[in-house]
Short mmCIF file of C-alpha atoms and ligand atoms in Angstrom, two decimals:
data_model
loop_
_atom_site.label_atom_id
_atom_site.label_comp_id
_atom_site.label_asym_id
_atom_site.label_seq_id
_atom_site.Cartn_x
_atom_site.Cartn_y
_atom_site.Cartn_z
CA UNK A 1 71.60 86.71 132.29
CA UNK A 2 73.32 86.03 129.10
CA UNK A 3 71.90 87.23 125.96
CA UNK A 4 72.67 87.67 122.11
CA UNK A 5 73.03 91.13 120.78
CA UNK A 6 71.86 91.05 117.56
CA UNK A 7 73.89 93.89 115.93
CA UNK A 8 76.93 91.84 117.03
CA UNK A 9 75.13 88.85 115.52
CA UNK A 10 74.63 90.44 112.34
CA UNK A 11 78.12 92.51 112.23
CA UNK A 12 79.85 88.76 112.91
CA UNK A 13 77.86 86.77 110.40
CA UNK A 14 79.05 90.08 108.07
CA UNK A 15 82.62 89.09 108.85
CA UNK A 16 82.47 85.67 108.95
CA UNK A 17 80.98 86.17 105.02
CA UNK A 18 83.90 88.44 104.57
CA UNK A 19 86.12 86.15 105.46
CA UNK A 20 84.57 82.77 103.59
CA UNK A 21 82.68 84.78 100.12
CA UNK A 22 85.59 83.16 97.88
CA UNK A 23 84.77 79.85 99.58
CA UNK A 24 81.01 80.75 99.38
CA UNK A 25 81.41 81.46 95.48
CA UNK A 26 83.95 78.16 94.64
CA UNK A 27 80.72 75.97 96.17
CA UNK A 28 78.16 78.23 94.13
CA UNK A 29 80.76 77.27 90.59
CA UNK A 30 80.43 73.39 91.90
CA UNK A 31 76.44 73.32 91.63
CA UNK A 32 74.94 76.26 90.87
CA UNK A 33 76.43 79.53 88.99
CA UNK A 34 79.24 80.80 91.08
CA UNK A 35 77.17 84.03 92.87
CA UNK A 36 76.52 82.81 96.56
CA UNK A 37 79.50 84.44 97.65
CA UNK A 38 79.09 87.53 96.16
CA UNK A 39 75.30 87.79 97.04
CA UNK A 40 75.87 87.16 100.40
CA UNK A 41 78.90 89.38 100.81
CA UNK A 42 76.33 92.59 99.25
CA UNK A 43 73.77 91.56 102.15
CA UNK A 44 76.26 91.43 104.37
CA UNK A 45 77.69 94.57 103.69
CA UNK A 46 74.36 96.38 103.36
CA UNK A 47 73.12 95.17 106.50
CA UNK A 48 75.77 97.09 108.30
CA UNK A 49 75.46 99.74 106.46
CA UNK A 50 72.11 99.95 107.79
CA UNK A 51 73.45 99.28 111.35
CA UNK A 52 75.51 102.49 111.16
CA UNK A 53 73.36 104.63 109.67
CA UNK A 54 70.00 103.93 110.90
CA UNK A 55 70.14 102.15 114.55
CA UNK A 56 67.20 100.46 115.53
CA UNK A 57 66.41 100.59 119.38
CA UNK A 58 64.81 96.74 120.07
CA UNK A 59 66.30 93.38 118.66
CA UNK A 60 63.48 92.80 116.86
CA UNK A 61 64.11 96.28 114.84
CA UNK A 62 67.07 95.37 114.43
CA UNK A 63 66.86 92.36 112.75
CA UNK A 64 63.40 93.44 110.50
CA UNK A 65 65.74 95.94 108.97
CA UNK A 66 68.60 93.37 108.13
CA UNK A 67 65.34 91.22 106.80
CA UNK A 68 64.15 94.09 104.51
CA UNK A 69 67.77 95.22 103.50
CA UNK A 70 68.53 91.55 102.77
CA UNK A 71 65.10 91.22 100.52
CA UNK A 72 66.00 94.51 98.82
CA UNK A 73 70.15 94.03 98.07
CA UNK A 74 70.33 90.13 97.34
CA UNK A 75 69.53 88.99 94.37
CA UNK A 76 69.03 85.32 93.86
CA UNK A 77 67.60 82.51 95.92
CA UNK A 78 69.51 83.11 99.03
CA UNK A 79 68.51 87.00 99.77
CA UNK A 80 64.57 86.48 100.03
CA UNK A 81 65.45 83.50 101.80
CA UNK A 82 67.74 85.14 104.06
CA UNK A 83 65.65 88.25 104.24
CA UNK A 84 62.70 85.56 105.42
CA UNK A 85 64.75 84.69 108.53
CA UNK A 86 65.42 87.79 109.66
CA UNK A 87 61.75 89.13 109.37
CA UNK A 88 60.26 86.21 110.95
CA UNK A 89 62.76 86.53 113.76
CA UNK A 90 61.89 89.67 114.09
CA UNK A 91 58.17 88.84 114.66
CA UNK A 92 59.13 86.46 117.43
CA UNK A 93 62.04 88.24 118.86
CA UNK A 94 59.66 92.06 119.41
CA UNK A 95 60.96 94.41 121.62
CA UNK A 96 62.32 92.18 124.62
CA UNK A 97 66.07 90.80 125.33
CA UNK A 98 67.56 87.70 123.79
CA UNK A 99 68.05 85.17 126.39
CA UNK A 100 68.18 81.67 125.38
CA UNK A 101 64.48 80.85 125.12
CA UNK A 102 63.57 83.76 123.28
CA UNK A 103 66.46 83.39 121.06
CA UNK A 104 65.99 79.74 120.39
CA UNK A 105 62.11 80.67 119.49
CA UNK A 106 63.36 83.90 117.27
CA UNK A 107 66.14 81.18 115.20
CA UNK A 108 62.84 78.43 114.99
CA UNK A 109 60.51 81.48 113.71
CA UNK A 110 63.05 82.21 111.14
CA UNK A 111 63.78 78.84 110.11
CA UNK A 112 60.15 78.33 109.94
CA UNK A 113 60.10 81.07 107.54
CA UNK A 114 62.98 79.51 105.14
CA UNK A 115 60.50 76.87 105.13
CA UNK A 116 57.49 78.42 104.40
CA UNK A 117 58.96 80.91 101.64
CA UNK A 118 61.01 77.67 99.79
CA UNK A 119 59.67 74.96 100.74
CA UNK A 120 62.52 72.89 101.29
CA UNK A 121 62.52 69.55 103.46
CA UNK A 122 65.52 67.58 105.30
CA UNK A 123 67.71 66.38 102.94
CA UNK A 124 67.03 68.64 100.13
CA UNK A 125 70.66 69.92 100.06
CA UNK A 126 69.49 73.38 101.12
CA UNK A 127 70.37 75.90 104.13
CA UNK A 128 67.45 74.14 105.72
CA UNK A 129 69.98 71.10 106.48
CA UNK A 130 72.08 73.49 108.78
CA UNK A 131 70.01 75.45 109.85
CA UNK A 132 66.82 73.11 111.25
CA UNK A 133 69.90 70.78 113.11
CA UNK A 134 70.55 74.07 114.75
CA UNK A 135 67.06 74.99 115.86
CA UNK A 136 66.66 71.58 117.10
CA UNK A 137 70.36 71.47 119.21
CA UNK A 138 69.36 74.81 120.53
CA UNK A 139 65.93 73.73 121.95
CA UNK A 140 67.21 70.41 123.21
CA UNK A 141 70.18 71.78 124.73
CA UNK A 142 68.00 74.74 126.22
CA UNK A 143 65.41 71.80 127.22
CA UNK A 144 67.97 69.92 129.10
CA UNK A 145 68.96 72.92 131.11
CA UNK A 146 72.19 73.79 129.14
CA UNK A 147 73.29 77.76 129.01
CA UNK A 148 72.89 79.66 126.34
CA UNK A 149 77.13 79.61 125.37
CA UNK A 150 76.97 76.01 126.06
CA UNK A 151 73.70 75.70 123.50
CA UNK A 152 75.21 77.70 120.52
CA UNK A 153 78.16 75.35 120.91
CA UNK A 154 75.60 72.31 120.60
CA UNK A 155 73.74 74.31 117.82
CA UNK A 156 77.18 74.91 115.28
CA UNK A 157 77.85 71.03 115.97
CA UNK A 158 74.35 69.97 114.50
CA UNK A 159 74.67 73.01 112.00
CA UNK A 160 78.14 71.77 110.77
CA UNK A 161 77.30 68.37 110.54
CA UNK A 162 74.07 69.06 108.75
CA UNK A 163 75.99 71.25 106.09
CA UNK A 164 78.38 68.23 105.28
CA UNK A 165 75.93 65.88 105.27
CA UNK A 166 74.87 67.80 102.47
CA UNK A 167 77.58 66.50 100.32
CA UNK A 168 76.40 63.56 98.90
CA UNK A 169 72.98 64.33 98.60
CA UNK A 170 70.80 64.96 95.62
CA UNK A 171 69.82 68.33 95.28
CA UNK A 172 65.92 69.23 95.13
CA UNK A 173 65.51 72.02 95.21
CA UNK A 174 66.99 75.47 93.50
CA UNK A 175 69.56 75.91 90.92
CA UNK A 176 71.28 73.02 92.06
CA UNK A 177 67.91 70.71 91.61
CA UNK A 178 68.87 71.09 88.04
CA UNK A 179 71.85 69.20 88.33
CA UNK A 180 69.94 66.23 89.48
CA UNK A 181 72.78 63.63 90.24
CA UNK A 182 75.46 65.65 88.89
CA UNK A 183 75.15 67.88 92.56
CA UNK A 184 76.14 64.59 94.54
CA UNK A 185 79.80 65.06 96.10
CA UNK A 186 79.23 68.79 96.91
CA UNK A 187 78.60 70.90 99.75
CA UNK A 188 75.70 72.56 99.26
CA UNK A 189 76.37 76.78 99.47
CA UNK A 190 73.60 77.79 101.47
CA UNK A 191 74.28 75.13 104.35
CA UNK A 192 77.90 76.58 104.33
CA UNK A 193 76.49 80.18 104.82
CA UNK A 194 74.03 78.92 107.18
CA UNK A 195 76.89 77.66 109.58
CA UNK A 196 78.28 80.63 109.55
CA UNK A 197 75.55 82.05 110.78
CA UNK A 198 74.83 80.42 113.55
CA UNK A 199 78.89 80.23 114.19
CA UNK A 200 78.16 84.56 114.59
CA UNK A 201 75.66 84.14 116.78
CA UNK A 202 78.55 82.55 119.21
CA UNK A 203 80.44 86.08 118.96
CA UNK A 204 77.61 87.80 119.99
CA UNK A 205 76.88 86.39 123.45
CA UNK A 206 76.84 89.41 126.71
P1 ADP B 1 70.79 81.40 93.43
O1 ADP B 1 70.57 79.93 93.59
O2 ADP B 1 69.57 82.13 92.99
O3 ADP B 1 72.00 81.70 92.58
P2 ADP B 1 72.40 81.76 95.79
O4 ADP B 1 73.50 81.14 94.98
O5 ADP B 1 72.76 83.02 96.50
O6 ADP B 1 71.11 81.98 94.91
O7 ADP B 1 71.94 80.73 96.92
C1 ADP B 1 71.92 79.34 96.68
C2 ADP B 1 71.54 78.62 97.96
O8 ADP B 1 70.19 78.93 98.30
C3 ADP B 1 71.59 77.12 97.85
O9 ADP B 1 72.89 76.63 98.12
C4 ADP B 1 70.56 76.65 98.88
O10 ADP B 1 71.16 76.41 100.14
C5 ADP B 1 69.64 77.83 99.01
N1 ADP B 1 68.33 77.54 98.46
C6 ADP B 1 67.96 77.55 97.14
N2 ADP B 1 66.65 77.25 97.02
C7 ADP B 1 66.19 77.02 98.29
C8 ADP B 1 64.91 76.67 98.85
N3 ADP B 1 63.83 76.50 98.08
N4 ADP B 1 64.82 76.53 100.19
C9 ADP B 1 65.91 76.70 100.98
N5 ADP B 1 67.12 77.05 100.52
C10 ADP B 1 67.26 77.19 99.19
MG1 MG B 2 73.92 81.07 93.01
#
């Protein structure tokens, strides 16, 4: 049975931020004030911090502590947001393995969470336009009686897709809302971090 381990998922998506916070920050400058990068990389690197020093023994553990270390480290929109995700995962991931169903349902709970803590619809210009393709690719794909590799594929498709539709949208909602039409003709941040998630998760497939 394939599953996700979620350390890997959250050491990857910590690399993967490495690797992207100057790209991360340049979008943040565009539309908003230049910190996504550097908010994100802090999470990042506090998360596995955490991992080291404090292992947690289920996947749900595992990701509740990046939730609360995300909630505590980040300032800004993104880490409560962020820290949302993980916690709500959490709740639907508990103590069992992360095959694709139960993975699929943990990635819904969390986007479900996004949702619920900021409110943001399709089309808002928001890590909800990468991330809810995602949740939808992965249930379809699931659905249809795709594997779980063959799924995440699916999943960073819609997720990449959704982040540059974001482009010439309107922002409504955060610091970018403020912009109004001014935010049209760039990629919104949080979509760009939000692919890379769900890019990690593809690393952390046993
Ligand atoms: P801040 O906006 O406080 O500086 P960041 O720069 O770290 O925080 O994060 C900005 C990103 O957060 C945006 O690009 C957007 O994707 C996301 N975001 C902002 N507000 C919301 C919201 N209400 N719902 C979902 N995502 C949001
Ligand atoms: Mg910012």
């Amino acid at each position: 049975m394939t599953t996700i381990d979620p350390s890997r998922w959250l050491r990857a998506f910590a690399t993967l931020i490495d690797e992207h916070t100057e790209e991360l920050t340049a979008l943040d400058a565009a539309i908003g004030d230049a910190d996504h990068g550097s908010n994100m990389q802090r999470g990042a690197a506090a998360v596995v911090a955490a991992l080291d020093d404090d292992p947690q023994p289920t996947p749900g553990a595992v990701l509740k502590q990046a939730g609360m270390v995300l909630i505590r480290s980040v300032g800004g929109a993104s880490g409560p947001l962020y820290g949302t995700f993980f916690l709500r995962s959490a709740a639907a991931a508990g103590t069992g393995e992360l095959d694709g169903p139960a993975f699929a349902a943990a990635f819904r709970a969390g986007l479900d969470g996004v949702v619920a803590r900021g409110k943001a619809e399709s089309g808002d210009k928001t890590m909800f336009d990468a991330l809810a393709p995602a949740a939808t690719a992965l249930d379809a794909e699931l659905a249809a009686g795709a594997a779980l590799p063959e799924a995440l594929d699916a999943a960073l498709v819609a997720a990449t897709a959704g982040r540059d539709a974001t482009i010439p949208l309107i922002a409504r909602k955060g610091r970018a809302s403020y912009l109004g039409e001014r935010s049209v003709g760039h990629q919104d941040p949080g979509a760009t971090s939000a692919t890379l998630l769900v890019r990690a998760a593809r690393e952390a497939l046993r």
